Every structure is written in C-alpha cells, then in structure tokens.
Coordinates of C-alpha atoms in Angstrom, one line a residue:
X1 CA 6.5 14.0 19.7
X2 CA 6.3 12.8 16.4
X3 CA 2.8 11.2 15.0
X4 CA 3.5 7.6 15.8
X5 CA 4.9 8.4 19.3
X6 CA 1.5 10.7 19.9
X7 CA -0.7 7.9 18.5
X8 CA 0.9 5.4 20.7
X9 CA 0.2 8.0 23.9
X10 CA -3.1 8.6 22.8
X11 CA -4.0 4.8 22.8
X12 CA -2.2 3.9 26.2
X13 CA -4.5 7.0 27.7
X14 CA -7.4 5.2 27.0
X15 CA -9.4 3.8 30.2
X16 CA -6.9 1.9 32.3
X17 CA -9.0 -1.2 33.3
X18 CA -10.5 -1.8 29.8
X19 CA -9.4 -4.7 28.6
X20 CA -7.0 -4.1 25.2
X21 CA -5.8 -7.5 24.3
X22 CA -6.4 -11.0 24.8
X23 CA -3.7 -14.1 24.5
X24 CA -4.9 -17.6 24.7
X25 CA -6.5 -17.2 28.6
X26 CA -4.6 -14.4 29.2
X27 CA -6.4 -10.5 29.3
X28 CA -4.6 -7.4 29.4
X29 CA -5.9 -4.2 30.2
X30 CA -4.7 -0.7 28.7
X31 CA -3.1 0.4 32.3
X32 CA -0.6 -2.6 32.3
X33 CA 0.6 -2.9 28.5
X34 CA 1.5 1.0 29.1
X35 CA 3.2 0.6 32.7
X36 CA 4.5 -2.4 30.7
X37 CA 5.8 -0.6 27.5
X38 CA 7.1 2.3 29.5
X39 CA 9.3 0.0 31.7
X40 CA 10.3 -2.1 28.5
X41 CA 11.4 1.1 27.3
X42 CA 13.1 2.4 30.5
X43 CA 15.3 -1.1 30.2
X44 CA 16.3 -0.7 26.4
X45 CA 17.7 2.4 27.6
X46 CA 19.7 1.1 30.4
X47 CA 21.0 -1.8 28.0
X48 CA 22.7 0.9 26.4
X49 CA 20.8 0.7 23.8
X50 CA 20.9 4.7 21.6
X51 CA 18.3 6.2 19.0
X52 CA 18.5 4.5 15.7
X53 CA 19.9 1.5 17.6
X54 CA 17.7 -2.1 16.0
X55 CA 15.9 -4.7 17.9
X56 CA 15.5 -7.8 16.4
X57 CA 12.9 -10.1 17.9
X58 CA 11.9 -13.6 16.5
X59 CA 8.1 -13.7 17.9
X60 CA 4.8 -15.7 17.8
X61 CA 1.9 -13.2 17.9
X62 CA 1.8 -12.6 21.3
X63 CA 1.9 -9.3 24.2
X64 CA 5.6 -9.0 24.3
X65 CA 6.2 -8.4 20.5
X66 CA 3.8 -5.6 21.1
X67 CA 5.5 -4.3 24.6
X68 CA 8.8 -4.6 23.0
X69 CA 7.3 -2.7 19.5
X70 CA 5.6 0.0 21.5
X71 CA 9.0 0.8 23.5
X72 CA 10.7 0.7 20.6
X73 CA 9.2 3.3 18.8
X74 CA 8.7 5.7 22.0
X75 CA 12.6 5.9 22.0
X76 CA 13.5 6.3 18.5
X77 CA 14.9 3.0 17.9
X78 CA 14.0 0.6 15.1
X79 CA 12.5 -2.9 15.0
X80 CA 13.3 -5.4 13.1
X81 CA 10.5 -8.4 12.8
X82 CA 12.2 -11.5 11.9
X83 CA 10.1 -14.6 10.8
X84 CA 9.4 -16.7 13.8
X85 CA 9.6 -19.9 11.4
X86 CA 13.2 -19.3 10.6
X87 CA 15.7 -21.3 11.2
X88 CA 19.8 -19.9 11.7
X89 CA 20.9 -19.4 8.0
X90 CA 17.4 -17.4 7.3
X91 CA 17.6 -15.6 10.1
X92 CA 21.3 -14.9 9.6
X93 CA 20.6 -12.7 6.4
X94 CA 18.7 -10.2 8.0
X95 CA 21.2 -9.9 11.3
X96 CA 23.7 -9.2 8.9
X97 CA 22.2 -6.5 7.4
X98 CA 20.5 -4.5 9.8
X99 CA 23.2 -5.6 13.0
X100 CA 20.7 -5.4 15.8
X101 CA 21.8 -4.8 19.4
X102 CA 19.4 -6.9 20.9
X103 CA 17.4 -9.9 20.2
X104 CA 13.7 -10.7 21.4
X105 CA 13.2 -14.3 21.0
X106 CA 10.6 -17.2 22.6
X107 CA 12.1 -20.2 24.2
X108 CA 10.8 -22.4 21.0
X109 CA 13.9 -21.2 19.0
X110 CA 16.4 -21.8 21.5
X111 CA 18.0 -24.5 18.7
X112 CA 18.3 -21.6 16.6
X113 CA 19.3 -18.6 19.0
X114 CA 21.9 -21.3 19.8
X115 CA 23.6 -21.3 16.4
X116 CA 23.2 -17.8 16.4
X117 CA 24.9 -17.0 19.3
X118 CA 28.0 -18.8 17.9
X119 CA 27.9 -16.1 15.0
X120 CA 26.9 -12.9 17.0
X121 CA 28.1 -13.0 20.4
X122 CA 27.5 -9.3 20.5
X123 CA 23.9 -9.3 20.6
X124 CA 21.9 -9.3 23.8
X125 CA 19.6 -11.9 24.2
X126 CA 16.5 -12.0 26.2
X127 CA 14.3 -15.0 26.1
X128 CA 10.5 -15.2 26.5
X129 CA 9.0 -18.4 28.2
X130 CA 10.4 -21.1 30.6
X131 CA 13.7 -22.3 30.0
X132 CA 13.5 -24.8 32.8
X133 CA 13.5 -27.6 29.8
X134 CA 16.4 -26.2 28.3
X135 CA 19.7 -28.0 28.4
X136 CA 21.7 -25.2 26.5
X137 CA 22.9 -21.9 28.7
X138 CA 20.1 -20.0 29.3
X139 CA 19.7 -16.0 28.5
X140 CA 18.4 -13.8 30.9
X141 CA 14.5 -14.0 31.0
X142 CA 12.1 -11.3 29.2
X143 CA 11.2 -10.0 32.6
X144 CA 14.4 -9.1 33.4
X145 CA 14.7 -6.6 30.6
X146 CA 12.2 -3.8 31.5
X147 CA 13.2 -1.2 34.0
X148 CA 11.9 -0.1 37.4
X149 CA 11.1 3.5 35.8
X150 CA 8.2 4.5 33.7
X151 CA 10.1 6.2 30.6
X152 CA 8.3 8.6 28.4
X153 CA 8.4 9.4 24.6
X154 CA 11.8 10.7 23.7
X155 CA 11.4 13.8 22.2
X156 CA 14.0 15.4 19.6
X157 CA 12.5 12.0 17.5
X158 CA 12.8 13.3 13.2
X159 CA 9.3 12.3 11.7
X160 CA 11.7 10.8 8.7
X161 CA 13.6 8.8 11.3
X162 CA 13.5 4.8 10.9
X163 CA 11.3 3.2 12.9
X164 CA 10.7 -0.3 11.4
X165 CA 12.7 -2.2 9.0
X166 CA 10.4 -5.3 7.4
X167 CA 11.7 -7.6 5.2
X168 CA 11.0 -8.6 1.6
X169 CA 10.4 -12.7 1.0
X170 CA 13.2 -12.9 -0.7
X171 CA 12.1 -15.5 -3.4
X172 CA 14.0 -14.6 -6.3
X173 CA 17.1 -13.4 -4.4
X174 CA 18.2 -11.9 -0.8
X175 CA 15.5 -10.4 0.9
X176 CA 15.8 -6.6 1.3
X177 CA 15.3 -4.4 4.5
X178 CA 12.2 -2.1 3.6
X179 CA 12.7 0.7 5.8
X180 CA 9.7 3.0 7.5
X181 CA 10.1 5.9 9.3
X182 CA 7.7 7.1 12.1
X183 CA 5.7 9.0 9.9
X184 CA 5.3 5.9 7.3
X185 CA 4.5 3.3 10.0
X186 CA 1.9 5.8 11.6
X187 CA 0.4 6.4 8.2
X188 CA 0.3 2.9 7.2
X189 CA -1.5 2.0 9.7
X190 CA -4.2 4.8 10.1
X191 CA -4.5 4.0 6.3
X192 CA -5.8 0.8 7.3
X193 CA -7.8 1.6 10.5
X194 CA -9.7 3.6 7.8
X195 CA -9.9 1.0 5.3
X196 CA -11.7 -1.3 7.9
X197 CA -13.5 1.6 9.7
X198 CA -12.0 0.2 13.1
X199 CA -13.6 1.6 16.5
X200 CA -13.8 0.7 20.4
X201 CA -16.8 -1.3 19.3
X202 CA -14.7 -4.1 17.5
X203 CA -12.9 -7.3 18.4
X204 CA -10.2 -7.9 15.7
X205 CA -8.1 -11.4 15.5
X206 CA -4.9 -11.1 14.4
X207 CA -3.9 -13.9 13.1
X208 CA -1.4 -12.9 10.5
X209 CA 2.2 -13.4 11.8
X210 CA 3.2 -9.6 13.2
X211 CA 6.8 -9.6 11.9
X212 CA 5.0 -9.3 8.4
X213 CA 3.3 -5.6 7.4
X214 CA -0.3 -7.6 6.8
X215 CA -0.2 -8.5 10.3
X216 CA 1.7 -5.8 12.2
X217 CA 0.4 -2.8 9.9
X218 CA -2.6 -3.5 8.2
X219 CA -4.6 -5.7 11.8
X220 CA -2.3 -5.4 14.9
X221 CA -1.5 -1.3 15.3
X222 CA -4.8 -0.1 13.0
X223 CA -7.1 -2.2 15.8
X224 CA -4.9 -0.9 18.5
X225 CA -4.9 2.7 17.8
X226 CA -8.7 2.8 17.1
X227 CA -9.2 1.4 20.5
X228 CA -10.7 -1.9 18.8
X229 CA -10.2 -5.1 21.5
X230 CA -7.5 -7.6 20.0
X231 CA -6.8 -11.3 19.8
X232 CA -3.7 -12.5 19.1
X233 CA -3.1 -16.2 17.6
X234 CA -0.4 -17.4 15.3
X235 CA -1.5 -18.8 11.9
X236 CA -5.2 -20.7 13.8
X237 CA -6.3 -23.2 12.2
X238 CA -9.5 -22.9 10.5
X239 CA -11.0 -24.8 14.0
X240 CA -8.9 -22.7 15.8
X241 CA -10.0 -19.7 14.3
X242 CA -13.5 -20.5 14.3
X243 CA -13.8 -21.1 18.1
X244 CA -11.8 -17.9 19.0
X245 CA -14.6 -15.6 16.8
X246 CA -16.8 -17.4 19.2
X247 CA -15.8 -16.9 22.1
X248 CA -14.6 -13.6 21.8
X249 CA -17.4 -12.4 19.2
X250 CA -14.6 -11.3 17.0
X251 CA -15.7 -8.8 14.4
X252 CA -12.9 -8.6 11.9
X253 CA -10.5 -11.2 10.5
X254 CA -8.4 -11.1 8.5
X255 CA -6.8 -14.2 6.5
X256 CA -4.4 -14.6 2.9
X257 CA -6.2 -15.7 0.2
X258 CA -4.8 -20.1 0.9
X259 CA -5.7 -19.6 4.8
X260 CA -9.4 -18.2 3.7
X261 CA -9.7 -21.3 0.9
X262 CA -9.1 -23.9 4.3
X263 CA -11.7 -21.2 6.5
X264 CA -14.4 -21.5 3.8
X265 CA -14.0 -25.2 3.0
X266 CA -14.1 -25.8 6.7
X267 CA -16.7 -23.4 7.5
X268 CA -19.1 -25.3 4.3
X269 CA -18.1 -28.8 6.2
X270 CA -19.1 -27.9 9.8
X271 CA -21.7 -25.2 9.6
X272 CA -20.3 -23.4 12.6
X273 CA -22.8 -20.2 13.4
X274 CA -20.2 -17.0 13.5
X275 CA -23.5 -14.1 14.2
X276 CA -20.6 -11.5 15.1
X277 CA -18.5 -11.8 12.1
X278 CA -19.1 -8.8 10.1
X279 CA -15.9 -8.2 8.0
X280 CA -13.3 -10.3 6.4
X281 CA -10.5 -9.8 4.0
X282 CA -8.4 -12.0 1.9
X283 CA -5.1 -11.0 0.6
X284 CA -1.5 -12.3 -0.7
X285 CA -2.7 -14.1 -3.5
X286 CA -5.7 -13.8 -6.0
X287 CA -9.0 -14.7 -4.6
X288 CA -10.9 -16.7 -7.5
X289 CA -14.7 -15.5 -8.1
X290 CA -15.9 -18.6 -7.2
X291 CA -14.6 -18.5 -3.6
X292 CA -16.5 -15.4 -3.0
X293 CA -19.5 -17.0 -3.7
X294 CA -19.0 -19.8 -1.2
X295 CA -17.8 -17.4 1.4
X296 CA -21.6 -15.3 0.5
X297 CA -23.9 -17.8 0.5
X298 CA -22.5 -18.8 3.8
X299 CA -22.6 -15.6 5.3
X300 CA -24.8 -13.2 3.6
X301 CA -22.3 -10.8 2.9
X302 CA -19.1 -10.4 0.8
X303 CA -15.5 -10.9 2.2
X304 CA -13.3 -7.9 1.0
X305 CA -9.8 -8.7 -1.2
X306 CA -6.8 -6.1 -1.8
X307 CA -4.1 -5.6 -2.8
X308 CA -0.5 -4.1 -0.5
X309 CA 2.8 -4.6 -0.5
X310 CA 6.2 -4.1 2.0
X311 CA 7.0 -1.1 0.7
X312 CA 3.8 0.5 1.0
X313 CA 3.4 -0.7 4.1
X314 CA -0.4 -1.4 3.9
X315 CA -2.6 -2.1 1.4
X316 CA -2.6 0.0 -1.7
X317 CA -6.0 -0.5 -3.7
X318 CA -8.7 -2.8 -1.6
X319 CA -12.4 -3.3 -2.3
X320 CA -14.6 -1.0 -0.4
X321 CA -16.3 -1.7 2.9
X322 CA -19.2 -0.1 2.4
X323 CA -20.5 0.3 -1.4
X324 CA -19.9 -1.6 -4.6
X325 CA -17.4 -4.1 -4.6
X326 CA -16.6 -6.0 -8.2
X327 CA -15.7 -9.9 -7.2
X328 CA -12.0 -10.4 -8.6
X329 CA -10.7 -6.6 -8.5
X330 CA -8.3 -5.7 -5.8
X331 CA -10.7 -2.5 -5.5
X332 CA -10.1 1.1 -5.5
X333 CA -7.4 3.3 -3.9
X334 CA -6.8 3.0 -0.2
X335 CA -7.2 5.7 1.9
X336 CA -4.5 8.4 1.1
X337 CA -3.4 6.9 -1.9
X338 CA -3.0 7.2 -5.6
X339 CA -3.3 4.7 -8.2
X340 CA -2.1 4.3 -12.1
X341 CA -1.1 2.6 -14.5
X342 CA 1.6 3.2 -16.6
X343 CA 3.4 1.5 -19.7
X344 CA 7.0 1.0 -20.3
X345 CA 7.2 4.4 -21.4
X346 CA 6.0 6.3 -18.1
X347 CA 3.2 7.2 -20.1
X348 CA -0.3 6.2 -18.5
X349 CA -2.4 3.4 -19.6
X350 CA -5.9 3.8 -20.7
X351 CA -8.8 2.2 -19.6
X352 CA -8.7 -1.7 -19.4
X353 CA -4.8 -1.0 -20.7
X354 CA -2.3 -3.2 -19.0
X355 CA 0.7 -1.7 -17.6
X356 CA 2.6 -1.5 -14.2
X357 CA 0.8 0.0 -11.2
X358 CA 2.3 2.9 -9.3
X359 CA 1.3 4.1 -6.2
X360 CA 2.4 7.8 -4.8
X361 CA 1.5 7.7 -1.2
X362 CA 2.4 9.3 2.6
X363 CA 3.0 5.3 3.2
X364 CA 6.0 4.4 1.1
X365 CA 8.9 3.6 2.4
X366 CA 11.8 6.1 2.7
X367 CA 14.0 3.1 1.2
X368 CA 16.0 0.1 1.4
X369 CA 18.2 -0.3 4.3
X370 CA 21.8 0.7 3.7
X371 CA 20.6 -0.2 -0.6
X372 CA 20.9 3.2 -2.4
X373 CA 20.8 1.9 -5.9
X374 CA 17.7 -0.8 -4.8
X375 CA 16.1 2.5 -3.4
X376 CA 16.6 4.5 -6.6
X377 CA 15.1 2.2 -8.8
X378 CA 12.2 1.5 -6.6
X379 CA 10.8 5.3 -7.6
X380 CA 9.8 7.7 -10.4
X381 CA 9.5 11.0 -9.8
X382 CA 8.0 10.3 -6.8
X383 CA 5.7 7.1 -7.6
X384 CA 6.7 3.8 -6.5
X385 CA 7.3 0.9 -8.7
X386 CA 4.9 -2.0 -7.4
X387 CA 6.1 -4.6 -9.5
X388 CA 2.6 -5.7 -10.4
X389 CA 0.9 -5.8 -13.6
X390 CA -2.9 -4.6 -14.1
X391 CA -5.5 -2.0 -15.2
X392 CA -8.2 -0.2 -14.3
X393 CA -11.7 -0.1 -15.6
X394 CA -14.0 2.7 -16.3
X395 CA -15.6 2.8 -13.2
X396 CA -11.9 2.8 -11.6
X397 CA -11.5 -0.5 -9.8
X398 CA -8.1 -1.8 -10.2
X399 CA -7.7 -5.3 -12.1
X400 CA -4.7 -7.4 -10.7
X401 CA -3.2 -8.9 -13.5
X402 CA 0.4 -10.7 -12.5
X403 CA 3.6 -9.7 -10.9
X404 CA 6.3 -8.4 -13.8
X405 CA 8.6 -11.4 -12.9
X406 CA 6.1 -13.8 -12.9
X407 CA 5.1 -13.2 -16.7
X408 CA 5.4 -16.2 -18.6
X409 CA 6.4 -15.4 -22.4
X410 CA 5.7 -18.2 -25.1
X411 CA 6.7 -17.7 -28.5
X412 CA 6.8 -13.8 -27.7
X413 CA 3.8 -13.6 -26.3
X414 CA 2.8 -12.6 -22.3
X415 CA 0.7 -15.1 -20.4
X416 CA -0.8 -14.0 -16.9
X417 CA 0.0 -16.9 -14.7
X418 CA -3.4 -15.3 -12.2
X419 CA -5.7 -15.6 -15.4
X420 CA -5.0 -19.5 -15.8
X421 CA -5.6 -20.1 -12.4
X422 CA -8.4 -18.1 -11.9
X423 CA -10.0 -21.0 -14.8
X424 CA -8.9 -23.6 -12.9
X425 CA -10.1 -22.5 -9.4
X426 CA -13.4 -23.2 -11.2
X427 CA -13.0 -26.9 -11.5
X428 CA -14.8 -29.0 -8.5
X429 CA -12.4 -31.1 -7.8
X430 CA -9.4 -28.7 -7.4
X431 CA -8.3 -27.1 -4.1
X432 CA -5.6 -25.1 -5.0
X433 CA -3.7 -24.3 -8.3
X434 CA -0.6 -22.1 -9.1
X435 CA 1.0 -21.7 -12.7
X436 CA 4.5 -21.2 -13.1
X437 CA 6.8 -21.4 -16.3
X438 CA 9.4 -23.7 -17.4
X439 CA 11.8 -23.3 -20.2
X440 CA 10.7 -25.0 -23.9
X441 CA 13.3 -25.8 -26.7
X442 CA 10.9 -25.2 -28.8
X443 CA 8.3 -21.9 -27.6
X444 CA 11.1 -20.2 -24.8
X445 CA 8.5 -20.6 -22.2
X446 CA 5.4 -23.0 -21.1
X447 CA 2.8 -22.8 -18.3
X448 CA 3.1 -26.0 -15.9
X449 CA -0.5 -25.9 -13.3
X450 CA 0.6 -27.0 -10.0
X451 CA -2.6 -28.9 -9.1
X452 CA -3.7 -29.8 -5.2
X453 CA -6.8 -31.7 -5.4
X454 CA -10.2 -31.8 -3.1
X455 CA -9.0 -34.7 -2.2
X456 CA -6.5 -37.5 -2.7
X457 CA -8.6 -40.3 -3.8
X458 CA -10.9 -38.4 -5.9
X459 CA -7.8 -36.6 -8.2
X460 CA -8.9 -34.9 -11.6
X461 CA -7.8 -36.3 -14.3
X462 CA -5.3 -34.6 -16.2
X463 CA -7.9 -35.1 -19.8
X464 CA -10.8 -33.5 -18.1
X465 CA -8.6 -30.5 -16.7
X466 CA -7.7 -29.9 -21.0
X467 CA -11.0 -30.2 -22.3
X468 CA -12.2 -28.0 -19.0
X469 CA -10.1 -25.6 -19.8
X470 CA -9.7 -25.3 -23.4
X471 CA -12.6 -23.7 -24.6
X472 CA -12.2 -20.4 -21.7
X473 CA -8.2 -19.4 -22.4
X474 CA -6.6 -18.8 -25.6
X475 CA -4.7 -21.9 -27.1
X476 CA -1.2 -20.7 -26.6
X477 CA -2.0 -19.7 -22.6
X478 CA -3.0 -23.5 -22.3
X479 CA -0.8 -25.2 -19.5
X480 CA 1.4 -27.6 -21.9
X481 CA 1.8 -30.3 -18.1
X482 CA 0.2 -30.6 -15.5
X483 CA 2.0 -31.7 -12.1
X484 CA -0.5 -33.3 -9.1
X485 CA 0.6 -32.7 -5.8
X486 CA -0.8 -33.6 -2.3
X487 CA -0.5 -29.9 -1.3
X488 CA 1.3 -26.9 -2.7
X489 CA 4.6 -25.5 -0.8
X490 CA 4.0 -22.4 0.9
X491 CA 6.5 -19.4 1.7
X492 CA 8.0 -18.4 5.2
X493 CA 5.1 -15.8 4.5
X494 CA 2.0 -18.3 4.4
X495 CA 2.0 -17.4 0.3
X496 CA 1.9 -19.9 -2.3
X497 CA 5.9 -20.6 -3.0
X498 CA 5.7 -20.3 -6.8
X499 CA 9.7 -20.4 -6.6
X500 CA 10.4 -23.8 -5.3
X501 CA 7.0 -24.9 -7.5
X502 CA 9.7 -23.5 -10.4
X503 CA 12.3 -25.4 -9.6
X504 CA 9.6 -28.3 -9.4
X505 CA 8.2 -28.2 -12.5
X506 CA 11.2 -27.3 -13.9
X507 CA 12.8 -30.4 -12.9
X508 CA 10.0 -33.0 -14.2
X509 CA 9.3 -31.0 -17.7
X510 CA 12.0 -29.0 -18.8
X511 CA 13.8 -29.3 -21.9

C-alpha cells in the first residue's frame, strides 16, 4: 500500500464505536465511515470506474465528501473538489480539464448539474439529499452508488500516482489543476497534523470549505488521521461557529484572516465564554497586529497566522504552536520544509532582504494537470516558485511582504499593497481595507484603499484617513483615492477579491 492508502487503514482501524465525526445532529462512528468508504469504493468500481479515472464532486462540508474522498484514494483514482458555490460556466472550466467520470453533487445545485448535464452527458451523476422537491429528472440517489462488498486498498498503487487535483482561484486568468500524488496529499497533511500537534484528545471544526487545500489538507485529513473528533460546517457564521465550540468543546479552529476579523468582532460584542478553545489560526490574507491583540486580550492566548499555498498543499512557513511567535510574521518553516529567499538572480537574499520565497518540500505538487510548460516554470532546480514576496529576519521568522503580481510600481518604485493596509487596519473606524493599483497618466501606477467601515453611519472621513496615514508610510506609497464601500467582494475562496476591487477602482479613478 502506498502511505496515504496505509494512513487511511490505520485511521478506519481505530475503535469502531468511537465516535469520528459529527454533522449538524448527526454522529458517526469509525466502524460505519469505513464499512461506508469500503462500499463507496466497491461501487466506483462497478461504475466502471479504472485507476487514474477523476471524480468530481461539488460538496458542502459534509460525511459524503469524506466517504467519497476516502474511496477514492483506496482505489487509485483521483478527486477533483470543485467549489460548491459555483455556478455552470465556473464549474465548466475545471470539467474540461480534468474530464471526470463521475460527479458527486448535493441536491442544492441541481439548477447547475442541470446545465451541466446538457454539456456532459457522459458523466455519471449521483445526487446527495432529497430530490422529492425537484421538478427536473432526477439522478440516481447517493445511496445507490456504494456497493454491497467491502473493497480493500488496491494495491500495485505508484506513490507518485495522482491522487487529488485542486484548483488554483483563477483571478488573473483560468484556474489551473494543481496535481498531488499519494505521497504529496499524505505528506501535506501529516505536515499539518504536526503543525497543530493534533491527537485523539482534540475536537477540530472544519469550517473551511473541503474542496480547498486549507480545508481538506491543512483541518479535515490532519484531524482525521490523528484520531482527533471532527465537526464539519460550511463557512459558520461567527454565531454559528461560536455555538458549535460549545457544544462540542471544540479545540481547534481554524478561520481566513476576513472570517477571524467577523469571529473577533463578534466574540468582543457578545462575550460568549469558549473555556475549550485552545488553538486558532488565521490564514489567506494578512492578519494586522492589531487584530491579534483583540483576539489576546479576549482569550489569554495568541491565535497562530501562516502562510500555504495550492501547490504546497499545506502551509509552508506558520507561527509556532508552542514557543515564540512574532505578531505579523507568517512564522517559521513548517514541518518538513525549507524556506528562502531569493532575488531575481537565484542568488539568496540576506537578512531582512526582500526577494521571492521558495519552498523545497516532500509536499509540492508533482505539477499542473496535463500543463507541462506551467509545471516547468513553477520550479528551480528543485525549489518551487511561491509567487510571494518577503524576507526573513535574524532570528528566522519569515516576513510576508506581497504577492509578485500584486506589486504596485509608481514612478519606478515597488509599493507593498500588505504594508498600506496593515496602517490602515489600525484606524478605529475601519473594518476591512485592501489596496489595489490603478493606472496614472502621470506616475504608471497609484494605490486606491478599498475601505469597509465599522459601520455605515459612522464612515471615516476620507481627510482623517490622509492625515492618519501620512506621517507612518512614505509619501509616494500614500493611496492617491480612496473608494468607501459597504463591504469588500470576496472570492469563490472566502479571500478578499482584489481582482474585481481592480476593475472597481479602476473604473472610478483611472486615467
């Protein structure tokens, strides 16, 4: 068996009646998700489904993601998350890549497995949830897809074989498949068990969406494998959230960096007591220092923030859980992985240098599907190209500076988009900020700030935000406009869309 499929038979040995997961009032012990995954994977097989052959499913967080997932990767074939927020024409792009044989999908997106059925009669459809609503033809039920049989690992499986395809956001072009083998996905995920110290002992939420790596690699399969209890929600609301950890004395949760600003501001508002809480981590976007502190003085202990990517599969660089952690960093190395920083010549940065970050790692992926010359500029003798800029101090801890394409250059000179924000986040009255740039006759390049206040009716005003701002940023890294919004656009990701806040900005100040 290869690592993953041995991981997965270690964790479905576990006691039989413990319970492993939990789904709204629904518990589910280790003895029926592997009588369950076994069958699921017994029924793939007689769908004629082959090693190498993609599944697709278009899934809220919920037990038959995992059952489907689990079968998937006992028999050699390869799933293929796609974003359960999608509509047709999104989730059309990554069908027409990867050409799956067979489609997971909940009755909720029956308006869009319609269209897609139009385009790709081929596909086998299997539906989870009632479809006794549904006026369209229905497709055979999710229960009707496992087997009788329990089918074991198959064996013969290559450790480099694909196991999970994941897709990139896609926001300044057509998303691409990231490809993991089984050994990647396996090491991805005991990188992360390790970076949260998981055990039997914990309760972790998932909250993250699955069919993304910081819910399906970095929460979902670390907290399974280590034997930790699981709670699976889709995107809770801060309420939401906070009544789960409750009732289920969850441990662990993990949130990006807009879901924890909402989870602190409600948590300041309401005073909820969360005694079983004991770590947190906030990713996707910078975490401003002054967020920290709130989320401290409310719990007595600091919320983790690092750094990952699709391609790595996990995260890369994180603050440590236990030890010194420096407020702003994205931490130090993740567990089996290295870290530099490297210039435009290859060679390495020095200390507090900017340059690109490169991470060599078990985790990468083995490539882009069916995208040789995407693959071949994604590595360097072995080290993978993040994309991000930063640089790391002399005690080591890595400094996120901005994302290459995200640089703003006025009048020849680089402006961190992170850094401007990271000033604004300090104003009282702002909730949310992102900086984007917008062409300038007259410098090539200015910084817009993309405000969302604390509230409507108490909006600052835009002559406070310069003089706030002036004297902590260099005059040419000033925004030149400012654009107010009621809330800032987010990504099919849960990420700050800084694309269509482009094209925003762009359209109200460009000249």
């Amino acid at each position: 068996m290869t690592v993953l499929q041995e991981a997965i038979d270690q964790s479905l040995s576990r006691e039989a009646k413990r319970i492993a997961l939990y789904h709204g009032e629904q518990a589910y012990r280790i003895g029926e998700l592997k009588d369950q995954s076994l069958k699921m994977a017994a029924g793939l097989i007689q769908q004629g489904l082959e090693v190498g052959d993609r599944v697709g499913f278009m899934l809220p967080n919920c037990p038959e993601a995992l059952i489907t997932t689990l079968a998937s990767y006992n028999q050699g074939l390869v799933i293929v998350p796609i974003n359960y927020r999608f509509q047709a024409n999104d989730a059309s792009k990554f069908i027409d890549q990867v050409e799956p044989k067979l489609l997971v999908y909940h009755v909720d997106k029956e308006p869009v497995v319609t269209e897609l059925k139009q385009r790709y009669s081929e596909i086998k459809y299997f539906c989870v949830g009632d479809q006794s609503a549904v006026e369209t033809e229905h497709s055979p039920a999710f229960e009707t897809l496992p087997g009788n049989d329990l089918l074991e690992a198959a064996s013969g499986i290559p450790e480099d074989h694909p196991a999970l395809i994941l897709f990139t956001s896609g926001s300044t072009g057509i998303p691409k498949g990231v490809v993991h083998s089984q050994r990647t996905v396996f090491e991805a995920f005991d990188s992360a068990r390790q970076i949260f110290d998981f055990n039997e002992e914990d309760v972790v939420l998932v909250g993250k969406s699955i069919s993304h790596a910081g819910g399906l690699q970095t929460q979902l399969f670390p907290a399974f494998a280590a034997g930790s209890q699981i709670v699976l929600a889709t995107n809770p609301s801060p309420a939401e959230a906070v009544a789960i950890i409750q009732r289920h004395k969850v441990t662990e949760y993990a949130m990006l960096a807009s879901n924890f600003l909402d989870f602190v501001e409600f948590m300041e508002a309401h005073h909820e007591g969360l005694p079983s809480l004991r770590k947190c981590i906030a990713s996707g976007d910078a975490v401003p220092h002054d967020l920290h502190e709130r989320f401290k003085k409310l719990f007595g202990w600091e919320a983790l923030e690092g750094c990952g990517m699709t391609e790595v599969g996990t995260y890369y660089s994180v603050n440590p859980l236990y030890g010194k952690r420096k407020w702003g960093s994205i931490g130090l190395p993740a567990p089996n992985m290295q870290v530099r920083v490297v210039q435009s010549d290859d060679k390495t940065a020095a200390v507090n240098e900017t340059g690109e970050l490169m991470v060599k790692s078990p985790t990468n992926t083995i490539g882009y599907w069916n995208n040789p010359e995407a693959t071949k500029r994604l590595f360097s003798d072995g080290w993978l190209h993040t994309g991000d800029l930063g640089y790391a101090d002399e005690d080591g801890y890595f400094w996120f500076v901005s994302r290459k394409k995200l640089l703003i250059v006025r009048r020849g000179s680089n402006i961190s988009p992170v850094e401007i924000e990271n000033v604004l986040d300090e104003h009282p009255l702002i909730h949310a900020t992102v900086v984007v740039g917008v062409p300038d006759d007259r410098d090539g390049e200015v910084p817009v700030a993309c405000i969302a206040s604390m509230e409507d009716t108490n909006r600052p005003v835009e002559s406070e935000l310069r003089e706030f701002v002036a004297p902590q940023l260099a005059a040419y890294k000033l925004p030149k406009h400012y654009l107010f919004l009621s809330e800032l656009p987010q990504t099919a990701t849960g990420k700050f869309d800084r694309h269509e806040l482009e094209e925003m900005a762009g359209e109200a100040f460009a000249k």
